[in-house]
mmCIF file of C-alpha atoms in Angstrom:
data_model
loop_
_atom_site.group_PDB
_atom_site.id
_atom_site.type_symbol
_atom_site.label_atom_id
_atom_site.label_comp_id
_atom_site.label_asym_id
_atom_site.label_seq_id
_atom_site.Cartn_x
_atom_site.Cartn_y
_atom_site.Cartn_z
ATOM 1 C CA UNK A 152 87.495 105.813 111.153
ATOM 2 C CA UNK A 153 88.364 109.432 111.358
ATOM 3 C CA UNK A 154 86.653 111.309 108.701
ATOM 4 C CA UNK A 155 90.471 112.370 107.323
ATOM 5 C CA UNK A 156 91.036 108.459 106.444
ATOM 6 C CA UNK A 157 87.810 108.666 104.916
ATOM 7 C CA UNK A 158 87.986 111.713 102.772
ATOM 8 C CA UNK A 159 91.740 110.221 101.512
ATOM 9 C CA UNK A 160 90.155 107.272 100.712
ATOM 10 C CA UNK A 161 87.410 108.567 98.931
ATOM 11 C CA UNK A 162 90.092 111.033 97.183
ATOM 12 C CA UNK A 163 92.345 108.098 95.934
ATOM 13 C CA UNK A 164 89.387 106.143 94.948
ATOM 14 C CA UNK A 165 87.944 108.992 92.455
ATOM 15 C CA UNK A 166 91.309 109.386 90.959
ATOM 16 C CA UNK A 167 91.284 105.598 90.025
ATOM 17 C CA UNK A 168 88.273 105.779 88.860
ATOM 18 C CA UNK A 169 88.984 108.073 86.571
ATOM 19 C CA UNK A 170 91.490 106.309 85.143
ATOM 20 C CA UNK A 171 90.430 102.836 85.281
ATOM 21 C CA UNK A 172 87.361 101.100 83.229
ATOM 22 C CA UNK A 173 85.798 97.898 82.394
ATOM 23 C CA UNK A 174 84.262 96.904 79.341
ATOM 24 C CA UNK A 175 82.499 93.856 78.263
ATOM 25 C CA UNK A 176 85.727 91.952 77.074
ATOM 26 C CA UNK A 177 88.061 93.083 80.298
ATOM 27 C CA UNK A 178 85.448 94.258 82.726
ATOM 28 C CA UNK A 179 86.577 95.843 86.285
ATOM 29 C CA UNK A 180 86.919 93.483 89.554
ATOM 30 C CA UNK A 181 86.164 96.125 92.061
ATOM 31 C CA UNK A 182 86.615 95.276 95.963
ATOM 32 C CA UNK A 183 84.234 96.311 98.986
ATOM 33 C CA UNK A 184 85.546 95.643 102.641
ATOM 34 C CA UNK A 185 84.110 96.574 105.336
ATOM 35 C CA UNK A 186 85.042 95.746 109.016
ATOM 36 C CA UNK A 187 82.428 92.375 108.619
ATOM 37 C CA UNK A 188 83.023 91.800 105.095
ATOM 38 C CA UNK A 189 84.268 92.182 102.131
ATOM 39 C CA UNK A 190 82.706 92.017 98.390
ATOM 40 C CA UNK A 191 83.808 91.696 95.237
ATOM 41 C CA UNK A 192 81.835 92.231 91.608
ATOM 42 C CA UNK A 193 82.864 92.416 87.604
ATOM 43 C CA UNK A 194 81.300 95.493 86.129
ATOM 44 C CA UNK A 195 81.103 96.186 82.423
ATOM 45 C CA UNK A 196 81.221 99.961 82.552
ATOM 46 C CA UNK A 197 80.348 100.447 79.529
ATOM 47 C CA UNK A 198 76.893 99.173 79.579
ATOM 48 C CA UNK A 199 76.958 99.852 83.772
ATOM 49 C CA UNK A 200 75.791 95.942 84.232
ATOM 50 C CA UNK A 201 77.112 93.444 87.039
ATOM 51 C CA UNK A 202 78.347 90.272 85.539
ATOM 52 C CA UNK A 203 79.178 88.351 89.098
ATOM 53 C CA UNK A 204 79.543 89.086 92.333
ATOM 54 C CA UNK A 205 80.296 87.511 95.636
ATOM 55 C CA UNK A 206 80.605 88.045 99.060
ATOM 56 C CA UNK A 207 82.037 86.968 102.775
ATOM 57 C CA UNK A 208 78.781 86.971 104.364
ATOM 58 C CA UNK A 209 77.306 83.621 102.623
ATOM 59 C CA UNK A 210 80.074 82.211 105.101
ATOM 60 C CA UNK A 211 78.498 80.812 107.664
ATOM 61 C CA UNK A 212 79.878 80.882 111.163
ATOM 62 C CA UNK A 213 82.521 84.193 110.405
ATOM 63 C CA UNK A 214 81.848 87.081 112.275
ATOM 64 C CA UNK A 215 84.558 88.994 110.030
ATOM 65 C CA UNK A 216 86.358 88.926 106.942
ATOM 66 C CA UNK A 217 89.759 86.623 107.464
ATOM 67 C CA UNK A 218 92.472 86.431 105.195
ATOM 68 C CA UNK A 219 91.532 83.007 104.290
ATOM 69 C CA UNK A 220 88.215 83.924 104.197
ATOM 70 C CA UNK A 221 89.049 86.877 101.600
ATOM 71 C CA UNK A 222 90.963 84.444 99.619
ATOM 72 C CA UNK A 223 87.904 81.814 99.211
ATOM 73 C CA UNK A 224 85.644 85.247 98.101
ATOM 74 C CA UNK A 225 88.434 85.703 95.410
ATOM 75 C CA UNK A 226 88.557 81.954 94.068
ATOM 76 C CA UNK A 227 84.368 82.542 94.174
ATOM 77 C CA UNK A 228 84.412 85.167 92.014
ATOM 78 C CA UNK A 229 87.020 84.360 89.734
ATOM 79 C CA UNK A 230 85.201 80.747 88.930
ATOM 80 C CA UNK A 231 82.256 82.741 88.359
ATOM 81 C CA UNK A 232 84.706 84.602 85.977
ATOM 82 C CA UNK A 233 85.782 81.834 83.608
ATOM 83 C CA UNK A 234 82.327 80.355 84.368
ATOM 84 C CA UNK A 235 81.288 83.317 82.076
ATOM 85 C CA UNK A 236 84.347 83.101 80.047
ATOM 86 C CA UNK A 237 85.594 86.244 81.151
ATOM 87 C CA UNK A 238 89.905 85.897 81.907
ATOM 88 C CA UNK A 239 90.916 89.079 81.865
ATOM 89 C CA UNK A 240 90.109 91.841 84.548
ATOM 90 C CA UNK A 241 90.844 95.066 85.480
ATOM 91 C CA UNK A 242 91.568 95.681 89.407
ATOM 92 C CA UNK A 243 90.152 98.224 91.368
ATOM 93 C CA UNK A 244 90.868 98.032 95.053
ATOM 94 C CA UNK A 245 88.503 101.107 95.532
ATOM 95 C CA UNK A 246 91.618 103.261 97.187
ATOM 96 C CA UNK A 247 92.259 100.544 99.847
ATOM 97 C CA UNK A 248 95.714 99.780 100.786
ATOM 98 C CA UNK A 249 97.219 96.491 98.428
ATOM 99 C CA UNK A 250 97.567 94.852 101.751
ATOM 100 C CA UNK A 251 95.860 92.140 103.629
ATOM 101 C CA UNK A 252 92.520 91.152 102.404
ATOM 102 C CA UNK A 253 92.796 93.120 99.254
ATOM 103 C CA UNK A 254 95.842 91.374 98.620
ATOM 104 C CA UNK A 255 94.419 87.915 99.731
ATOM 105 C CA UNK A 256 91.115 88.094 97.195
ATOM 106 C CA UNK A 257 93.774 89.301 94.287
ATOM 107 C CA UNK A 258 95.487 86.131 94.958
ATOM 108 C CA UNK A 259 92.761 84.220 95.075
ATOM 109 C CA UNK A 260 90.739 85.502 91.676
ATOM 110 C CA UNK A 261 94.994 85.006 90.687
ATOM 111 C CA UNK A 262 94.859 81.240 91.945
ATOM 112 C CA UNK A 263 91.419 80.507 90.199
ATOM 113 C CA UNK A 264 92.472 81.566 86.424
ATOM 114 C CA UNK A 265 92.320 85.399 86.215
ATOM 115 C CA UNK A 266 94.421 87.553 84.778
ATOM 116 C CA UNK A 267 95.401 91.348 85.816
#
């Protein structure tokens, strides 16, 4: 990545943030990918606390983060969601493009009961 991509990114992603927070009752599903995986966690901002989080890499056998693959991280993490009785999120796609993976784990946190 040029460091132009990553300075835009970086811009857009402060400007969200500043806009966008969690709190105990609607906390903030914010996304992670890198080119071998991609993350996702529920932050309560308000007390700065994790509530779940989960991951591509406990995939065994997937060198990098597929669509499909993206999509079974989001049905993780939203279980882990309603598992907590959390249904209500706030998405933060951490200035990535709506696009692709991003898209796929929104659709899969979507498919498993979440709402945002």
């Amino acid at each position: 990545m040029s460091v132009n991509k990553v300075s835009r990114r970086l811009r857009i992603k402060r400007s969200i943030r500043n806009k966008i927070s969690g709190t105990s009752a609607r906390p903030r599903l914010s996304v992670f990918r890198s080119n071998k995986a991609i993350y996702a966690q529920l932050i309560d901002d308000t007390t700065g606390k994790t509530l779940a989080a989960a991951s591509s890499v406990k995939f065994d056998g997937v060198s990098n983060a597929t669509i499909s693959v993206s999509n079974q991280v989001g049905k993780e993490i939203g279980a882990k969601a309603i598992e907590k009785g959390i249904t209500e999120v706030v998405f933060d796609r951490s200035g990535y493009l709506y696009h692709g993976n991003v898209k796929s784990l929104a659709e899969g946190a979507r498919e498993a009961g979440l709402k945002f």
